[in-house]
Each structure stands twice: as C-alpha cells, then as structure tokens.
PDB file of C-alpha atoms in Angstrom:
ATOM      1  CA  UNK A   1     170.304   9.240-155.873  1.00 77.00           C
ATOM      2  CA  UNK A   2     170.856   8.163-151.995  1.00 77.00           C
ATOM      3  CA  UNK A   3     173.907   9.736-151.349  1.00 92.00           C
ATOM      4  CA  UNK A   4     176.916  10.944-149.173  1.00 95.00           C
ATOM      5  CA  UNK A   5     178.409  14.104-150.217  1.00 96.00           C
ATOM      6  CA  UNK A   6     181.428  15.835-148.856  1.00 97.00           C
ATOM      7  CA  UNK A   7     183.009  19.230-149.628  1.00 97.00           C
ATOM      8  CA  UNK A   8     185.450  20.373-151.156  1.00 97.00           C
ATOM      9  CA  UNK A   9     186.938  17.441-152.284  1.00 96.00           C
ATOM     10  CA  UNK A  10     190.625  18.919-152.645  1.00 96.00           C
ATOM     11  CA  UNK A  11     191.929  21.369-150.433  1.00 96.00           C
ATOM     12  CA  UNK A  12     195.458  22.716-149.961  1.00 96.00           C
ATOM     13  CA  UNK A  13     195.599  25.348-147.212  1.00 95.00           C
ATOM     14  CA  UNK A  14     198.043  26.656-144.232  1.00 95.00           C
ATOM     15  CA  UNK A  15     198.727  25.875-140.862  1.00 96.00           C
ATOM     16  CA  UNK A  16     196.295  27.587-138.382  1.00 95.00           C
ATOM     17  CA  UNK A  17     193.770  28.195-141.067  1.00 96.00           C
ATOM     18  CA  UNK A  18     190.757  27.581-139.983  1.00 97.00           C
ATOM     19  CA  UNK A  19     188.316  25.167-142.279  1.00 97.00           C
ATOM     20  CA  UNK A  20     185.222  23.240-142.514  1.00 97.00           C
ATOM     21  CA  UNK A  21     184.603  19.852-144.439  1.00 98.00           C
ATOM     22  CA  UNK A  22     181.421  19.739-144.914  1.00 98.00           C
ATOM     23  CA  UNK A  23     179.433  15.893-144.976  1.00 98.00           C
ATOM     24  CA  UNK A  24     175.720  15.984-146.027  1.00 97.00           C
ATOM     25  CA  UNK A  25     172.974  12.939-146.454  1.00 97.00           C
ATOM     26  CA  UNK A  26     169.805  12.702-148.391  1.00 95.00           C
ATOM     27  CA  UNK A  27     168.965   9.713-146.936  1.00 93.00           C
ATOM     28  CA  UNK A  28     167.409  10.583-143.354  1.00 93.00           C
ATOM     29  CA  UNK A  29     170.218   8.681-141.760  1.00 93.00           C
ATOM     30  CA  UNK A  30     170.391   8.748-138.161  1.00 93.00           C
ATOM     31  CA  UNK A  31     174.136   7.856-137.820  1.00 93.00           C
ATOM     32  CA  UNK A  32     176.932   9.755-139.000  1.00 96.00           C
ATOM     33  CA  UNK A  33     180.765   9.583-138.565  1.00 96.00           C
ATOM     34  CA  UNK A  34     184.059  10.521-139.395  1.00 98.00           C
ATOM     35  CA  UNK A  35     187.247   8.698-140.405  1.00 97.00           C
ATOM     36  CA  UNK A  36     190.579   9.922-141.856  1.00 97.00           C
ATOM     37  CA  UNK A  37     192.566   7.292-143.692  1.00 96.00           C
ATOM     38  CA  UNK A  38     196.908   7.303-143.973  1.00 95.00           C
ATOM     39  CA  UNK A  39     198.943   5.006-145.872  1.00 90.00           C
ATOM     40  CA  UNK A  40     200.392   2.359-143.015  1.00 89.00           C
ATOM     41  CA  UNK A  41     197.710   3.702-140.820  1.00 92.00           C
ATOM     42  CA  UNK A  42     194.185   2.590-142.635  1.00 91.00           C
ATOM     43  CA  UNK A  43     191.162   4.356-141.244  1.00 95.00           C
ATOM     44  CA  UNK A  44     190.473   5.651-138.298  1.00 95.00           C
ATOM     45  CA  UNK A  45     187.276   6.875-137.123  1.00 95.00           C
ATOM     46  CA  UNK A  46     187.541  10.552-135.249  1.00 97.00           C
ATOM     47  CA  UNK A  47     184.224  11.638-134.069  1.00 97.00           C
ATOM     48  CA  UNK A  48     180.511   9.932-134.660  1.00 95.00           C
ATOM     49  CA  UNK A  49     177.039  10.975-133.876  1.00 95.00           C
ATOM     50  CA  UNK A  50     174.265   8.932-132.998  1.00 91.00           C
ATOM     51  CA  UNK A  51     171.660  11.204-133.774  1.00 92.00           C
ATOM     52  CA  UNK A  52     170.708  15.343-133.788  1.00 93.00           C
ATOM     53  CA  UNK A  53     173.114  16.765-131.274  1.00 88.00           C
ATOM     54  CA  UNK A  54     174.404  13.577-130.156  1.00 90.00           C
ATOM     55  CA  UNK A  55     178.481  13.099-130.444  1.00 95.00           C
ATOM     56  CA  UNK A  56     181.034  11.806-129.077  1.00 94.00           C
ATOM     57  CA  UNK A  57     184.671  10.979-129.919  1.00 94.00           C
ATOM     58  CA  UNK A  58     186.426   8.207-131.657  1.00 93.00           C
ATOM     59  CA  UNK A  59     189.770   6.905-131.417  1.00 91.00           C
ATOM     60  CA  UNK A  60     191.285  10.059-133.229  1.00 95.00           C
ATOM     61  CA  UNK A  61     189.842  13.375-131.859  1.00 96.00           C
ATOM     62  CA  UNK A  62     192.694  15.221-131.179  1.00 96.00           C
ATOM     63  CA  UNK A  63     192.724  18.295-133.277  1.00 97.00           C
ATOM     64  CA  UNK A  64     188.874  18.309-134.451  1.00 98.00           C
ATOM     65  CA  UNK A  65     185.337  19.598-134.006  1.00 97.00           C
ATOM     66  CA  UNK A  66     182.045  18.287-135.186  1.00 97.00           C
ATOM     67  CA  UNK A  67     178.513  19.269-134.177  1.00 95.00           C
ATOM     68  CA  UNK A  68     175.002  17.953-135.786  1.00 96.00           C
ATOM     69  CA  UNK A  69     172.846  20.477-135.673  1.00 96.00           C
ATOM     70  CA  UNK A  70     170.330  18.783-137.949  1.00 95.00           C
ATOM     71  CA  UNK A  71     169.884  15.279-139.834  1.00 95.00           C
ATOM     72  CA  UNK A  72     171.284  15.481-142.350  1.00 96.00           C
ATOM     73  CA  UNK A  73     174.744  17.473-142.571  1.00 97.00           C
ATOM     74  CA  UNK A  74     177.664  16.896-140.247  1.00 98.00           C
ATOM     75  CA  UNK A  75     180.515  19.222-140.723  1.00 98.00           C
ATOM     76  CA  UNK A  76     183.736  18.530-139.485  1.00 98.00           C
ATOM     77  CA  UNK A  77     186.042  21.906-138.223  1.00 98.00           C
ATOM     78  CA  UNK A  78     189.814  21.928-138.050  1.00 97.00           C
ATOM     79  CA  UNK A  79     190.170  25.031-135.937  1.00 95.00           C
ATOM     80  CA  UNK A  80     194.069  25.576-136.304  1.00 96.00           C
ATOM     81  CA  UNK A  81     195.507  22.969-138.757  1.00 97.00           C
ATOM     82  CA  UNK A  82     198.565  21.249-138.808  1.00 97.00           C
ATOM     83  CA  UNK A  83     200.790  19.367-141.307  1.00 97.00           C
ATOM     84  CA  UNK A  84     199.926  16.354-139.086  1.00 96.00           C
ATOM     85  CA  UNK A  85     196.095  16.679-140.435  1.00 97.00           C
ATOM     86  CA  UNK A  86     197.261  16.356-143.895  1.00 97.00           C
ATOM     87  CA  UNK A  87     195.216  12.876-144.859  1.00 97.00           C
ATOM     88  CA  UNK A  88     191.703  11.814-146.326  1.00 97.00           C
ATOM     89  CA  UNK A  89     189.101  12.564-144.882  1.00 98.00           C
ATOM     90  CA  UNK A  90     185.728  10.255-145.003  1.00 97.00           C
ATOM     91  CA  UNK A  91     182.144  11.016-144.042  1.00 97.00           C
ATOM     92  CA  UNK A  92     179.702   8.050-143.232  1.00 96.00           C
ATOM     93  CA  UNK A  93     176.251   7.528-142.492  1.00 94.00           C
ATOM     94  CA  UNK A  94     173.914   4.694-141.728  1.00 91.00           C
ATOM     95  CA  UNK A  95     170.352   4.460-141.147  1.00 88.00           C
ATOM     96  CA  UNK A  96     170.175   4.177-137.460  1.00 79.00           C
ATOM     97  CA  UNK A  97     172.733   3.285-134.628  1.00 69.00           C
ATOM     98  CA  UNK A  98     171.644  -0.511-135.082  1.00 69.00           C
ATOM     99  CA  UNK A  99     174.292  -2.534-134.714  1.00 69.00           C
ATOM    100  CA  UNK A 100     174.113  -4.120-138.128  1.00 81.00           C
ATOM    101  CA  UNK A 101     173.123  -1.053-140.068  1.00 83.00           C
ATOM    102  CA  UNK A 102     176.106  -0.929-143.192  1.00 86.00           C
ATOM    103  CA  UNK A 103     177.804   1.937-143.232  1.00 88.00           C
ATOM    104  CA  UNK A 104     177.598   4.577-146.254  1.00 92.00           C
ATOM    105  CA  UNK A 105     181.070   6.467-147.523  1.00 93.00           C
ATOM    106  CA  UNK A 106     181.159   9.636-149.452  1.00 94.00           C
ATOM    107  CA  UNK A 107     183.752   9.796-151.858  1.00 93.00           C
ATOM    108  CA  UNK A 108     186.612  11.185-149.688  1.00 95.00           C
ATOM    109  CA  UNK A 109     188.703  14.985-149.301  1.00 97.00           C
ATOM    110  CA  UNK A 110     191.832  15.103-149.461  1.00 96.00           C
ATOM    111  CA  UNK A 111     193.206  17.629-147.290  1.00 97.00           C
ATOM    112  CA  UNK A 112     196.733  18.902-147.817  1.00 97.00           C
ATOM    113  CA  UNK A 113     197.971  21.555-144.949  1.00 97.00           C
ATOM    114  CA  UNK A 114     201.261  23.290-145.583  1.00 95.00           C
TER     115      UNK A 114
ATOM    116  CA  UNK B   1     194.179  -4.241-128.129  1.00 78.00           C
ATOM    117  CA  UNK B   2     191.388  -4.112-130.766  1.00 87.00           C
ATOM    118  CA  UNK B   3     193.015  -5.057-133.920  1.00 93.00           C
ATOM    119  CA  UNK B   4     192.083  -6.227-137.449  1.00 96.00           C
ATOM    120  CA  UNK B   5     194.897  -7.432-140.257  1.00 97.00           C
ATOM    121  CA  UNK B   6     194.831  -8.800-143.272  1.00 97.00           C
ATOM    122  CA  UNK B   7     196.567 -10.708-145.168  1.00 92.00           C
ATOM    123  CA  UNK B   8     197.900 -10.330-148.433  1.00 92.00           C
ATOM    124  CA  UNK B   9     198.910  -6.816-148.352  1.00 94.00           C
ATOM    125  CA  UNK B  10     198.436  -7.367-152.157  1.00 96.00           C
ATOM    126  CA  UNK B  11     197.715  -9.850-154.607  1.00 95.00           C
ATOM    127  CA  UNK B  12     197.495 -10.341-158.426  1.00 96.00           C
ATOM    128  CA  UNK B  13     195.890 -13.105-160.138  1.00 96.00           C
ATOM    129  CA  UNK B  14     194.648 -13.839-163.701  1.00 96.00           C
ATOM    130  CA  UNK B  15     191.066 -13.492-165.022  1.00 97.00           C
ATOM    131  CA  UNK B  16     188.827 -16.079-164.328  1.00 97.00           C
ATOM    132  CA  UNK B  17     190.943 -17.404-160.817  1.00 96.00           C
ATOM    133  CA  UNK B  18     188.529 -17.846-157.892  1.00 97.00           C
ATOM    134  CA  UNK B  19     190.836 -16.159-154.851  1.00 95.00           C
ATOM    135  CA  UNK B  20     190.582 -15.713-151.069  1.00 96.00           C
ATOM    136  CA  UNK B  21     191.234 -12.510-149.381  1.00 97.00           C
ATOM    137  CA  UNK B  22     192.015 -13.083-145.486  1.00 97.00           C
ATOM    138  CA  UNK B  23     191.043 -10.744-142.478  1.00 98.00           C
ATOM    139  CA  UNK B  24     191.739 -11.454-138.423  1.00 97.00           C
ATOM    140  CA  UNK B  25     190.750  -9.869-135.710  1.00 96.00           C
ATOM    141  CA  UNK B  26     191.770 -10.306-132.096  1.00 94.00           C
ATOM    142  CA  UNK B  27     188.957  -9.757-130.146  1.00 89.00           C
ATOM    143  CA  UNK B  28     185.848 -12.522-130.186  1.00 88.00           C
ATOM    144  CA  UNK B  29     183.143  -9.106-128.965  1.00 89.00           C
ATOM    145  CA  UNK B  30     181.662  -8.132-132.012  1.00 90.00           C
ATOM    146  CA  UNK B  31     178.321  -6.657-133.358  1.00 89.00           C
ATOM    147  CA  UNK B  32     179.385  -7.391-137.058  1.00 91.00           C
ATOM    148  CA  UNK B  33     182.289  -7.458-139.953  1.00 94.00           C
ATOM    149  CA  UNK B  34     181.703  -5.704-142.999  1.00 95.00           C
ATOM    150  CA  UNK B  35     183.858  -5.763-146.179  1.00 97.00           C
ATOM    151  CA  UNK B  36     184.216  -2.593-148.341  1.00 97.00           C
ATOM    152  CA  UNK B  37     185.688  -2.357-151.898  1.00 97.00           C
ATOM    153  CA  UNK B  38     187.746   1.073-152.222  1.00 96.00           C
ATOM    154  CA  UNK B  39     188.849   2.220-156.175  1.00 93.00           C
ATOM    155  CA  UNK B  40     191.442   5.000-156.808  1.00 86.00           C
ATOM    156  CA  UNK B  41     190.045   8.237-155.796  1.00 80.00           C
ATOM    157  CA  UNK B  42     186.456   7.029-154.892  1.00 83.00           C
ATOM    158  CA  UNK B  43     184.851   5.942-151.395  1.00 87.00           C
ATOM    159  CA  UNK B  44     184.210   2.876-150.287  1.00 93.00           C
ATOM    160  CA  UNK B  45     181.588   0.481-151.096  1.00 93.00           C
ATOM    161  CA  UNK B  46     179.925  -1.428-149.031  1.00 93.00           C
ATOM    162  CA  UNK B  47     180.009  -4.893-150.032  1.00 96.00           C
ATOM    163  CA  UNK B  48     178.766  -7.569-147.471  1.00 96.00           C
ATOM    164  CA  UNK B  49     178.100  -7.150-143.999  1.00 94.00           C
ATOM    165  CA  UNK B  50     177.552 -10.672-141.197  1.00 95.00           C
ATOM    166  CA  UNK B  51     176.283 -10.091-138.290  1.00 93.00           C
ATOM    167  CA  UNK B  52     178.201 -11.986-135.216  1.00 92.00           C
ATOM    168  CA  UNK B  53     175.463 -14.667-135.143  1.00 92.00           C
ATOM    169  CA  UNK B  54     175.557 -15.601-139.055  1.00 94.00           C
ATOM    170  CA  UNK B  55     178.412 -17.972-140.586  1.00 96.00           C
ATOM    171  CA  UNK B  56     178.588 -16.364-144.223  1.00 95.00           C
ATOM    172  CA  UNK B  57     176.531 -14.184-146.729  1.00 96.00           C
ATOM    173  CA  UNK B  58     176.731 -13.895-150.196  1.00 97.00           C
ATOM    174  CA  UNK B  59     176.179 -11.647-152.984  1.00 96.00           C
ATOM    175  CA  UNK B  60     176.099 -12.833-156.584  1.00 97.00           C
ATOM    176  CA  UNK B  61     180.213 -14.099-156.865  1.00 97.00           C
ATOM    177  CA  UNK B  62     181.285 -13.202-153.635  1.00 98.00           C
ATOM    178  CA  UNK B  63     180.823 -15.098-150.568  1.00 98.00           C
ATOM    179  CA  UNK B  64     182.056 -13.786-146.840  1.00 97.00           C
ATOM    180  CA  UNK B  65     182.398 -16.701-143.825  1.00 97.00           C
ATOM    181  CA  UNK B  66     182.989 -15.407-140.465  1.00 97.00           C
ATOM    182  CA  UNK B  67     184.350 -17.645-137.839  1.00 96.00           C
ATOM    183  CA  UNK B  68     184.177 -15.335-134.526  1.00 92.00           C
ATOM    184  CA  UNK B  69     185.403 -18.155-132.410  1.00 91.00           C
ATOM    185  CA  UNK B  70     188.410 -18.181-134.261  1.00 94.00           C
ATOM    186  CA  UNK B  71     188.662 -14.260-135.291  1.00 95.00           C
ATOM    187  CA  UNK B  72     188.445 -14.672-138.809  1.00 97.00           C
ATOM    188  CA  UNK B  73     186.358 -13.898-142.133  1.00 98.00           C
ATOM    189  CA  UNK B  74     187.044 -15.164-145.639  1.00 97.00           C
ATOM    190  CA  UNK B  75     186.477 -12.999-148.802  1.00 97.00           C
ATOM    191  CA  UNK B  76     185.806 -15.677-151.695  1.00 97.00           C
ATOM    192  CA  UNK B  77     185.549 -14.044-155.091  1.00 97.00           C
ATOM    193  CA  UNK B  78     184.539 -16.326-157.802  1.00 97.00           C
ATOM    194  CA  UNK B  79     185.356 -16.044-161.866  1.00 97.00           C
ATOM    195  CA  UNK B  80     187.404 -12.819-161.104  1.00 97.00           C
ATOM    196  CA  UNK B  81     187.113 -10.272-163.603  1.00 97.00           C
ATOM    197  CA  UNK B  82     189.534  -6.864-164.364  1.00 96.00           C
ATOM    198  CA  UNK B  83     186.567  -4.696-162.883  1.00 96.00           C
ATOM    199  CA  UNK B  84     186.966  -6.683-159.561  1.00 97.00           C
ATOM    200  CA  UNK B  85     190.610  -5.052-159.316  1.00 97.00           C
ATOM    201  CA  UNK B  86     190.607  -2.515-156.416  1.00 97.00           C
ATOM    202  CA  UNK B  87     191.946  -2.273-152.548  1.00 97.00           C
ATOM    203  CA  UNK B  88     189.658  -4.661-150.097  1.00 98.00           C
ATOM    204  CA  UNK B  89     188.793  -3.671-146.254  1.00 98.00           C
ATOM    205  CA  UNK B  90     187.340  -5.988-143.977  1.00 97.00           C
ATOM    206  CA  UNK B  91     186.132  -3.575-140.830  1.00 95.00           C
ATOM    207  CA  UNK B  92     185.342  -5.008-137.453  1.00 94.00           C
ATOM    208  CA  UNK B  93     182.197  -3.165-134.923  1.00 90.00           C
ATOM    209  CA  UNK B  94     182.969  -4.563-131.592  1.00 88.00           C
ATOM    210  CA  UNK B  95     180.609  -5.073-128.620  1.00 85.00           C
ATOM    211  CA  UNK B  96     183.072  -4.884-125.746  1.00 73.00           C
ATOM    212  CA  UNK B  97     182.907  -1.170-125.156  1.00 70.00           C
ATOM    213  CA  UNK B  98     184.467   0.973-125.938  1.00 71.00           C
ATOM    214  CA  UNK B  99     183.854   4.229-128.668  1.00 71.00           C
ATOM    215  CA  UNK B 100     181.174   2.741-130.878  1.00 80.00           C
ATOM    216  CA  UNK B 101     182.337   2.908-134.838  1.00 84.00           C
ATOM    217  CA  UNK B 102     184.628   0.432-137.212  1.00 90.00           C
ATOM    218  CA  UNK B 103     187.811  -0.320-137.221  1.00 93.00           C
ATOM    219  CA  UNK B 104     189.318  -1.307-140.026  1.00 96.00           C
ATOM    220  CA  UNK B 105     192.227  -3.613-141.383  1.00 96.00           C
ATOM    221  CA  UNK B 106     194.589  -2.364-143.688  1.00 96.00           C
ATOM    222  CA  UNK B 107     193.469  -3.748-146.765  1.00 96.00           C
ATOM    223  CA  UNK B 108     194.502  -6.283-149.407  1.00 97.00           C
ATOM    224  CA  UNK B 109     195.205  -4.334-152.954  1.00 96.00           C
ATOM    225  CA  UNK B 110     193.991  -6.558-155.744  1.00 97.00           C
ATOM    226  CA  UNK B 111     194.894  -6.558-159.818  1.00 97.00           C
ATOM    227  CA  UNK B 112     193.134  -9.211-161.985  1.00 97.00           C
ATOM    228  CA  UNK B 113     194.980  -9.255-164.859  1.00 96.00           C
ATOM    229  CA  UNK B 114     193.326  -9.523-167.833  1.00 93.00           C
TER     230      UNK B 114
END
C-alpha cells in the first residue's frame, strides 16, 4: 500500500530532550515536507526537500532540523524542545517538485513537550 | 501577505443537502489549489487539485471551480452523506516566490446529520 508513515505517533517528553520524528515513503517520491498544524493557526509548513540532500526552510523553521539522506525517509530533529513545539506534526510527499504534483499526508504525531 | 480563509468556520446540514464550502486567497500568483478532507485523528486526504490554468475538476459528487482572477475556489458537494462529515482545507501553492510549499486556510468543519 503507497504510503506515508510517521513515527511515533504519540509522544509526551521534556523540555531539552532531544527527539526524532521519523517520516518514511514507499512510493519513490521526490518531494518531501513538513508541516505542524495548531488550533487558530492551521498548518504551517517548516522545512521541505526537493530531492536527496536538497532542503530548505519553510515559513516555520525556528527550532528544527531535517536532512534527506536518502529517498525515501525524512526525519525531522527537535534538538532542545520546548512547550512552544507542543503541536501535530505532518509529513508529506509528492512525486516530484512539479508544480501540480498532489501532495501525500501521513497520518500525523502528536507531540506533547512538558 | 499570502493568505488563504475560508468561510464557514463550520457548518451542519442534513443528509441529502447539496452545500458549498468557500475558500479565498489574496494573492492572484499561483501554481495550483488543492482541497484536502482531514477526519479525527487521521491525515489528510487529498481530494481535488486545479491547476491555475483550469476553471473546475470533479470527482464523482464533488466539484471544485477556481476563479484566480477573483481569488476564489468553490467546494460543491452533492447528495451529502454522514461519511462526508469531516474538517475541509483548501491549500494554496503560489508562484510569486517565495519558500515553495502550501499554505493552507483554516478549514471549514462539516457534520451531515443523518
């Protein structure tokens, strides 16, 4: 099944504890992205990449890493979290940077930092 | 700034109603506008996506107009049915620079009551 698959999908942690979301693909898409989504704030998009070891940042960076060492898995690192990165988190991929590629959403993590 | 709003925030209609979901967005530059369906704990689902040179597409009882002259897109869901009940995004990809990505409205929440 073509898919977009994050993990963990829950995750309650500290302040200043480091942690990876991961975000993989099965199918061979070039695009990937991240958005984080906040009640009264919809979605935001914080870091994309075009292709393998191509990123760049969105309109929310502050605060987080990404890097795309391959294809198919895009991992996105909170290096010292705060309470203020306490949302969901989305991966999405689509097939190429094509303008009118649709976009693909996993099913979300919920991050909760303390 | 790039912005995209929609209106109702929420709406509930009976079974059966055909309904229109709004979206605007203030800036004529885009690439595309894609509507997403999101349910309760799930990602979202890509639903329709016109490029800036088409007028409307459909897909079995839904049927998404874009005006880009105007900045606006219609969501037209025909025969609504319970199962159709979940939050609606309409997300703009502009053209005029800018970090490449979507940005999204906030979302109309919609119950079909049975």
């Amino acid at each position: 099944e073509a898919q977009v698959t994050q993990n963990p999908r829950y995750l309650i942690t500290v302040t200043g504890k480091k942690l990876t979301v991961t975000c993989s693909q099965n199918m061979n898409h070039e695009y990937m992205s991240w958005y984080r989504q906040d009640p009264g704030l919809g979605l935001r998009q914080i870091y994309y990449s075009m292709n393998v070891e191509v990123t760049d940042k969105g309109d929310v960076p502050e605060g987080y890493k990404v890097s795309r060492k391959e294809k198919r898995n895009f991992p996105l690192i909170l290096e010292s979290p705060s309470p203020n990165q306490t949302s969901l988190y989305f991966c999405a991929s689509s097939l190429s940077a094509g303008v009118n590629q649709p976009q693909h959403f996993g099913d979300g993590t919920r991050l909760s930092i303390l | 700034k790039q912005e995209v709003t929609q209106i109702p925030a929420a709406l509930s209609v009976p079974e059966g109603e055909n309904l229109v979901l709004n979206c605007s967005f203030t800036d004529s530059a885009i690439y595309n506008l894609q509507w997403f369906r999101q349910d309760p704990g799930k990602g979202l689902t890509s639903l329709l996506l016109i490029q800036s040179s088409q007028r409307e597409q459909t897909s079995g009882r839904l049927n998404a107009s874009l005006d880009k002259s105007s900045g606006r897109s219609t969501l037209y869901i025909a025969a609504s049915q319970p199962g159709d009940s979940a939050t609606y995004l309409c997300a703009v990809r502009w053209s005029g620079g800018g970090a490449d990505g979507l940005t999204f409205g906030k979302g109309t929440h919609l119950i079909i009551q049975p």
